[in-house]
Tab-separated table of C-alpha atoms in Angstrom:
chain	number	residue	atom	x	y	z
A	1	MET	CA	-94.405	-41.117	-42.944
A	2	PHE	CA	-93.293	-42.506	-39.583
A	3	LYS	CA	-95.726	-43.416	-36.790
A	4	ILE	CA	-95.526	-45.207	-33.462
A	5	PRO	CA	-99.176	-45.903	-32.530
A	6	LYS	CA	-100.184	-47.230	-29.194
A	7	VAL	CA	-99.946	-50.919	-28.451
A	8	GLN	CA	-103.356	-52.554	-28.575
A	9	ILE	CA	-104.233	-55.293	-26.092
A	10	SER	CA	-107.007	-57.827	-26.502
A	11	PHE	CA	-107.932	-61.242	-25.111
A	12	GLN	CA	-108.605	-64.444	-26.987
A	13	ARG	CA	-109.770	-67.820	-25.711
A	14	TYR	CA	-108.674	-71.065	-27.358
A	15	VAL	CA	-110.509	-74.325	-26.628
A	16	ARG	CA	-108.536	-77.516	-27.210
A	17	ASP	CA	-110.097	-80.960	-27.394
A	18	GLN	CA	-107.186	-83.369	-27.231
A	19	HIS	CA	-108.974	-86.748	-27.214
A	20	PHE	CA	-112.525	-85.680	-28.115
A	21	HIS	CA	-113.526	-85.819	-24.462
A	22	LYS	CA	-111.221	-83.425	-22.565
A	23	LYS	CA	-111.416	-79.679	-23.149
A	24	GLN	CA	-109.075	-77.051	-21.769
A	25	GLU	CA	-109.516	-73.283	-21.939
A	26	ASN	CA	-106.352	-71.255	-22.503
A	27	TRP	CA	-106.457	-67.473	-22.357
A	28	PHE	CA	-103.902	-65.331	-24.154
A	29	CYS	CA	-103.037	-61.672	-24.019
A	30	VAL	CA	-102.660	-60.678	-27.687
A	31	VAL	CA	-100.451	-57.633	-28.208
A	32	ASN	CA	-100.620	-55.916	-31.591
A	33	ALA	CA	-97.846	-53.404	-32.259
A	34	PRO	CA	-98.330	-51.761	-35.669
A	35	PHE	CA	-95.492	-49.906	-37.390
A	36	ASN	CA	-95.438	-47.497	-40.278
A	37	VAL	CA	-91.947	-46.720	-41.576
A	38	GLY	CA	-92.430	-46.178	-45.272
A	39	HIS	CA	-94.407	-49.445	-45.330
A	40	SER	CA	-96.909	-50.691	-42.780
A	41	PHE	CA	-96.522	-53.985	-40.986
A	42	LEU	CA	-97.835	-55.515	-37.788
A	43	MET	CA	-95.934	-57.163	-34.955
A	44	SER	CA	-98.237	-59.423	-32.975
A	45	VAL	CA	-97.186	-61.290	-29.849
A	46	LYS	CA	-99.370	-63.784	-28.015
A	47	LEU	CA	-98.711	-64.129	-24.267
A	48	HIS	CA	-100.253	-67.031	-22.338
A	49	VAL	CA	-101.795	-65.788	-19.092
A	50	GLY	CA	-103.439	-68.956	-17.805
A	51	ASN	CA	-106.651	-70.908	-18.029
A	52	ILE	CA	-108.916	-68.343	-16.405
A	53	ASN	CA	-110.516	-65.258	-17.894
A	54	PRO	CA	-108.004	-62.473	-17.075
A	55	ARG	CA	-108.615	-58.824	-16.508
A	56	LYS	CA	-106.864	-56.169	-18.560
A	57	GLU	CA	-104.443	-55.249	-15.791
A	58	ASN	CA	-103.123	-58.839	-15.785
A	59	CYS	CA	-101.473	-58.079	-19.131
A	60	ASN	CA	-99.828	-54.801	-18.180
A	61	GLN	CA	-96.719	-56.259	-16.618
A	62	LEU	CA	-96.322	-58.790	-19.407
A	63	THR	CA	-96.467	-56.154	-22.149
A	64	THR	CA	-94.303	-53.410	-20.573
A	65	SER	CA	-91.048	-54.880	-21.902
A	66	LEU	CA	-92.599	-55.431	-25.329
A	67	ILE	CA	-93.711	-51.781	-25.525
A	68	LYS	CA	-90.192	-50.595	-24.702
A	69	MET	CA	-88.706	-52.952	-27.277
A	70	LYS	CA	-91.205	-51.713	-29.884
A	71	ASN	CA	-90.196	-48.090	-29.365
A	72	VAL	CA	-86.485	-48.907	-29.661
A	73	VAL	CA	-87.082	-50.948	-32.828
A	74	SER	CA	-89.217	-48.145	-34.288
A	75	ILE	CA	-86.496	-45.547	-33.749
A	76	ALA	CA	-83.846	-47.871	-35.219
A	77	LEU	CA	-86.004	-48.593	-38.268
A	78	PHE	CA	-86.647	-44.900	-38.754
A	79	SER	CA	-82.902	-44.135	-38.596
A	80	ILE	CA	-82.069	-46.806	-41.156
A	81	PHE	CA	-84.942	-45.791	-43.431
A	82	PHE	CA	-83.959	-42.120	-43.273
A	83	SER	CA	-80.277	-42.829	-43.957
A	84	ILE	CA	-80.958	-45.161	-46.890
A	85	SER	CA	-83.568	-42.933	-48.511
A	86	SER	CA	-81.432	-39.794	-48.167
A	87	TYR	CA	-78.092	-41.183	-49.357
A	88	GLY	CA	-78.906	-44.019	-51.767
A	89	GLN	CA	-77.625	-47.524	-52.289
A	90	THR	CA	-74.771	-48.433	-54.606
A	91	LEU	CA	-73.826	-51.334	-56.853
A	92	ILE	CA	-70.060	-51.787	-57.247
A	93	PRO	CA	-68.905	-54.127	-60.037
A	94	LYS	CA	-65.154	-54.674	-59.745
A	95	VAL	CA	-62.145	-56.543	-61.147
A	96	GLY	CA	-58.636	-57.001	-59.838
A	97	VAL	CA	-55.660	-59.188	-59.026
A	98	SER	CA	-54.959	-61.498	-56.102
A	99	PHE	CA	-51.705	-62.479	-54.393
A	100	SER	CA	-52.112	-65.569	-52.247
A	101	THR	CA	-50.126	-68.129	-50.335
A	102	LEU	CA	-50.625	-70.956	-47.862
A	103	HIS	CA	-49.992	-70.645	-44.140
A	104	ALA	CA	-48.620	-74.082	-43.214
A	105	ASP	CA	-45.801	-75.601	-41.207
A	106	GLU	CA	-45.342	-78.445	-43.660
A	107	PHE	CA	-46.880	-79.397	-46.998
A	108	VAL	CA	-44.355	-81.894	-48.386
A	109	THR	CA	-43.610	-84.242	-45.485
A	110	GLN	CA	-40.086	-84.997	-44.250
A	111	MET	CA	-38.647	-82.104	-46.269
A	112	ASP	CA	-37.906	-78.404	-45.741
A	113	ASN	CA	-40.743	-76.323	-47.206
A	114	GLN	CA	-40.530	-72.787	-48.604
A	115	PHE	CA	-43.870	-71.190	-49.543
A	116	GLY	CA	-44.295	-68.509	-52.174
A	117	ASN	CA	-47.055	-66.296	-53.548
A	118	LYS	CA	-49.330	-67.250	-56.411
A	119	THR	CA	-50.771	-64.472	-58.584
A	120	GLY	CA	-54.344	-64.739	-59.831
A	121	TYR	CA	-57.332	-62.573	-60.612
A	122	SER	CA	-60.715	-61.757	-59.126
A	123	PHE	CA	-63.978	-60.151	-60.131
A	124	GLY	CA	-67.365	-59.633	-58.546
A	125	ILE	CA	-69.991	-57.172	-57.405
A	126	GLY	CA	-70.798	-55.451	-54.123
A	127	TYR	CA	-74.059	-53.947	-52.902
A	128	ASN	CA	-73.496	-51.039	-50.520
A	129	ILE	CA	-76.386	-50.251	-48.132
A	130	PRO	CA	-76.007	-47.031	-46.057
A	131	VAL	CA	-76.966	-47.402	-42.405
A	132	LYS	CA	-75.969	-44.181	-40.622
A	133	LEU	CA	-74.778	-40.710	-41.599
A	134	SER	CA	-72.570	-38.681	-39.255
A	135	GLY	CA	-71.257	-35.455	-40.767
A	136	ASN	CA	-68.955	-36.472	-43.613
A	137	GLY	CA	-68.832	-40.052	-42.312
A	138	LEU	CA	-71.020	-42.870	-43.581
A	139	LEU	CA	-71.482	-46.301	-42.004
A	140	SER	CA	-72.773	-48.979	-44.368
A	141	ILE	CA	-73.199	-52.719	-44.854
A	142	GLN	CA	-71.745	-54.213	-48.036
A	143	PRO	CA	-72.541	-57.822	-49.005
A	144	GLU	CA	-70.601	-59.102	-52.008
A	145	ILE	CA	-70.255	-62.049	-54.335
A	146	SER	CA	-66.829	-62.603	-55.891
A	147	TYR	CA	-64.813	-65.080	-57.888
A	148	VAL	CA	-61.285	-65.252	-56.456
A	149	GLN	CA	-58.245	-67.227	-57.535
A	150	LYS	CA	-56.268	-68.395	-54.530
A	151	GLY	CA	-53.280	-70.696	-54.392
A	152	PHE	CA	-49.627	-71.030	-53.507
A	153	LYS	CA	-46.187	-72.198	-54.570
A	154	VAL	CA	-44.052	-74.538	-52.489
A	155	ASP	CA	-40.424	-75.587	-52.958
A	156	ALA	CA	-39.256	-78.530	-50.877
A	157	GLU	CA	-35.818	-80.030	-50.355
A	158	GLY	CA	-34.665	-83.067	-48.421
A	159	GLU	CA	-31.554	-85.189	-47.903
A	160	PHE	CA	-32.031	-88.964	-48.198
A	161	PHE	CA	-29.930	-92.126	-48.375
A	162	TYR	CA	-30.781	-95.091	-50.574
A	163	GLU	CA	-27.937	-96.842	-52.370
A	164	GLY	CA	-25.968	-93.671	-51.690
A	165	ALA	CA	-26.774	-90.131	-50.575
A	166	TYR	CA	-28.986	-87.940	-52.754
A	167	THR	CA	-31.019	-84.748	-52.587
A	168	LEU	CA	-34.677	-84.621	-53.528
A	169	ASN	CA	-36.148	-81.304	-54.754
A	170	THR	CA	-39.758	-80.583	-55.630
A	171	HIS	CA	-41.527	-77.525	-57.020
A	172	GLN	CA	-45.339	-77.355	-56.911
A	173	GLU	CA	-47.852	-74.671	-57.881
A	174	TYR	CA	-51.574	-74.685	-57.064
A	175	SER	CA	-54.334	-72.407	-58.409
A	176	ILE	CA	-57.676	-72.861	-56.636
A	177	HIS	CA	-60.921	-71.201	-57.737
A	178	TYR	CA	-63.283	-69.911	-55.033
A	179	LEU	CA	-66.732	-68.352	-55.055
A	180	GLU	CA	-66.788	-66.021	-52.038
A	181	PHE	CA	-69.557	-64.265	-50.104
A	182	PRO	CA	-68.202	-61.568	-47.764
A	183	ILE	CA	-70.442	-59.328	-45.634
A	184	LEU	CA	-68.550	-56.184	-44.663
A	185	ALA	CA	-69.131	-53.300	-42.292
A	186	LYS	CA	-67.749	-50.232	-44.084
A	187	TYR	CA	-67.009	-46.734	-42.842
A	188	GLU	CA	-66.341	-43.913	-45.324
A	189	LEU	CA	-65.025	-40.452	-44.539
A	190	GLY	CA	-64.276	-37.363	-46.603
A	191	PRO	CA	-65.769	-35.152	-49.325
A	192	ASP	CA	-67.554	-36.608	-52.351
A	193	ASN	CA	-64.606	-36.053	-54.675
A	194	PHE	CA	-62.226	-38.112	-52.497
A	195	ARG	CA	-63.510	-40.521	-49.857
A	196	PHE	CA	-61.413	-42.856	-47.725
A	197	SER	CA	-62.897	-46.101	-46.369
A	198	VAL	CA	-62.090	-48.976	-44.046
A	199	SER	CA	-63.992	-52.266	-44.037
A	200	VAL	CA	-64.090	-55.468	-42.022
A	201	GLY	CA	-66.291	-58.529	-41.988
A	202	PRO	CA	-66.624	-62.303	-42.273
A	203	SER	CA	-66.614	-64.254	-45.498
A	204	VAL	CA	-67.348	-67.771	-46.642
A	205	GLY	CA	-65.885	-69.265	-49.806
A	206	PHE	CA	-66.696	-72.420	-51.726
A	207	GLY	CA	-63.882	-74.151	-53.588
A	208	LEU	CA	-64.766	-74.970	-57.190
A	209	GLY	CA	-61.592	-76.835	-58.157
A	210	GLY	CA	-58.422	-75.718	-59.889
A	211	ARG	CA	-55.145	-76.743	-61.532
A	212	TYR	CA	-51.703	-77.784	-60.300
A	213	THR	CA	-48.204	-78.523	-61.596
A	214	SER	CA	-45.573	-80.639	-59.841
A	215	VAL	CA	-41.924	-81.285	-60.697
A	216	ALA	CA	-39.437	-83.454	-58.778
A	217	THR	CA	-35.699	-84.029	-59.317
A	218	ARG	CA	-33.159	-86.339	-57.716
A	219	THR	CA	-29.536	-85.179	-57.409
A	220	ASP	CA	-26.633	-87.442	-56.387
A	221	GLU	CA	-22.869	-87.220	-56.740
A	222	VAL	CA	-23.053	-88.011	-60.444
A	223	GLU	CA	-26.129	-86.388	-61.995
A	224	THR	CA	-29.519	-84.747	-61.621
A	225	THR	CA	-32.480	-86.803	-62.762
A	226	GLU	CA	-36.035	-85.615	-63.289
A	227	LEU	CA	-38.343	-88.031	-61.481
A	228	PHE	CA	-41.649	-86.609	-62.710
A	229	ASN	CA	-43.237	-83.543	-64.262
A	230	THR	CA	-47.001	-83.648	-63.955
A	231	LYS	CA	-50.005	-81.360	-64.062
A	232	GLY	CA	-53.701	-81.889	-63.579
A	233	ASP	CA	-56.933	-80.866	-61.913
A	234	ILE	CA	-57.556	-80.123	-58.256
A	235	ARG	CA	-60.446	-81.922	-56.607
A	236	PHE	CA	-61.880	-81.622	-53.123
A	237	PHE	CA	-62.248	-84.840	-51.163
A	238	GLN	CA	-60.961	-88.111	-52.574
A	239	SER	CA	-60.442	-88.756	-56.272
A	240	LYS	CA	-59.617	-92.059	-57.960
A	241	ASP	CA	-57.595	-90.353	-60.677
A	242	PRO	CA	-53.872	-90.492	-59.717
A	243	ASN	CA	-53.184	-87.350	-61.790
A	244	GLU	CA	-55.576	-85.250	-59.708
A	245	ALA	CA	-54.550	-83.402	-56.540
A	246	ASN	CA	-56.911	-83.755	-53.582
A	247	PHE	CA	-57.760	-81.368	-50.754
A	248	ASP	CA	-60.062	-82.251	-47.867
A	249	HIS	CA	-62.103	-79.062	-47.322
A	250	ASN	CA	-63.735	-76.894	-49.969
A	251	ILE	CA	-65.475	-74.486	-47.545
A	252	ASP	CA	-63.268	-71.564	-46.552
A	253	PHE	CA	-64.380	-69.417	-43.590
A	254	GLY	CA	-62.379	-66.273	-42.976
A	255	LEU	CA	-62.128	-62.615	-42.049
A	256	GLN	CA	-61.494	-59.768	-44.479
A	257	LEU	CA	-59.899	-56.403	-43.674
A	258	GLY	CA	-59.635	-53.635	-46.241
A	259	VAL	CA	-58.960	-49.988	-47.031
A	260	GLY	CA	-60.049	-48.055	-50.087
A	261	VAL	CA	-60.517	-44.732	-51.820
A	262	SER	CA	-63.326	-43.417	-54.005
A	263	VAL	CA	-62.675	-40.607	-56.499
A	264	PHE	CA	-65.626	-38.431	-57.596
A	265	ASN	CA	-67.940	-41.420	-56.955
A	266	LYS	CA	-66.702	-42.773	-60.298
A	267	ILE	CA	-63.747	-45.013	-59.429
A	268	ALA	CA	-63.286	-47.083	-56.268
A	269	VAL	CA	-59.934	-48.710	-55.470
A	270	ASP	CA	-59.915	-51.349	-52.719
A	271	VAL	CA	-57.005	-53.202	-51.078
A	272	ARG	CA	-58.134	-56.132	-48.962
A	273	TYR	CA	-56.461	-58.883	-46.917
A	274	GLY	CA	-58.227	-62.188	-46.336
A	275	ASN	CA	-57.284	-64.452	-43.434
A	276	SER	CA	-58.752	-67.970	-43.506
A	277	PHE	CA	-59.718	-69.861	-40.354
A	278	THR	CA	-60.193	-73.302	-41.952
A	279	ASN	CA	-57.611	-75.797	-43.211
A	280	ILE	CA	-57.736	-77.138	-46.751
A	281	ASN	CA	-56.160	-80.367	-45.454
A	282	GLU	CA	-57.760	-82.233	-42.573
A	283	TYR	CA	-54.728	-83.211	-40.498
A	284	SER	CA	-52.344	-80.282	-40.968
A	285	ASP	CA	-52.215	-76.523	-40.575
A	286	SER	CA	-53.001	-75.294	-44.106
A	287	LYS	CA	-54.871	-71.988	-44.311
A	288	ASN	CA	-55.294	-69.612	-47.243
A	289	ARG	CA	-53.917	-66.071	-47.087
A	290	VAL	CA	-54.826	-63.655	-49.886
A	291	LEU	CA	-54.275	-59.994	-50.738
A	292	GLN	CA	-56.661	-58.503	-53.314
A	293	VAL	CA	-56.374	-55.221	-55.194
A	294	THR	CA	-59.544	-54.319	-57.112
A	295	VAL	CA	-60.899	-51.400	-59.117
A	296	GLY	CA	-64.649	-50.821	-59.133
A	297	VAL	CA	-67.172	-48.511	-60.757
A	298	PRO	CA	-69.863	-47.359	-58.256
A	299	ILE	CA	-73.377	-47.195	-59.692
A	300	ILE	CA	-75.694	-45.192	-57.412
A	301	ILE	CA	-79.270	-46.474	-57.235
A	302	LYS	CA	-81.703	-43.591	-56.684
C-alpha cells in the first residue's frame, strides 16, 4: 500500500544550561513526514525558528520546500518499488576471459617499446536491480564483484655502445590479479527470449599481486648472449626482494562500457571494455586497458 499523509507540524522547546548559570530557550519547528511504501518509515526535520515562542504560521514558509520534496521522493519511491516488485531482481554468476594491455608511452626506459595483449580469465557475480519499466525496455542498476586477471606484454629494443656497438632486447610479461567492484547502469530492450543490453558505469579495483617473467639478450657483431631470464611475484609499493617486480598503485579507478544479449533468460553473454584512469606507476603514464567476454546464468529472485 502506498500513502502520502499530510505533513505534521509541532513545536518543541529546548533549554540549554551551558555553564550551570546561563539558560537559553531555543524553539524548533519539528516537521514529521511519514511514508508508507511497502514499509513505513518517518522523515523528521527540525527547523530552528528562534528563541521566542513562534506561532504556527511562522513555520509555513520554512516547510513549503520540504513538503514539495517529500511528494517528489514519495513518487520516486513508489515508482522504484512498483518496478522492482513487478519485474524481480536477478543474480548473475558469470565466468569468462580477459584480454588486457597497458596504455603507456614508455615502460622500459631509453628503448623502443611495443606493447601486446595478455590473456587471462575472470569470474564473479552481478546483482541486477530493476528501476524503471518502459514498454519492452528495462532500466536497472547492477553492482558486481569480480576477480579479473589484467596484465600486458612488452618487447623493448635499444641500440647501445660499450666496448663496441650492441643491441639490447627484452621481453616481459605481467599478470596482475584484481578484485573489482563495478556499479553499472544497464538498459535492456527486446522480448524475453532475446534481449539486448547496454551498460555503463564506474568501477574500482584492488590489486592483489601477480606474476611476471623477464628475459633480456645482448647481440653484437659476434654473438647473442642471454643476460638474464627471471620470473617472480608482483608486489605493490616497494619490496626488498630483488626478484620481485614492484608497482606503485594497487587501486585502479576506471569506467566500464559493455553490450550483451540474454537468451530465454537462461544465458547472458556480455562483452565489456574497461578503461582505467589511474597509473600503476607513479611517475609515468601506465594505465590498464581490458576487454572481457563473459557468460552468465541469470537467477531470478521472486
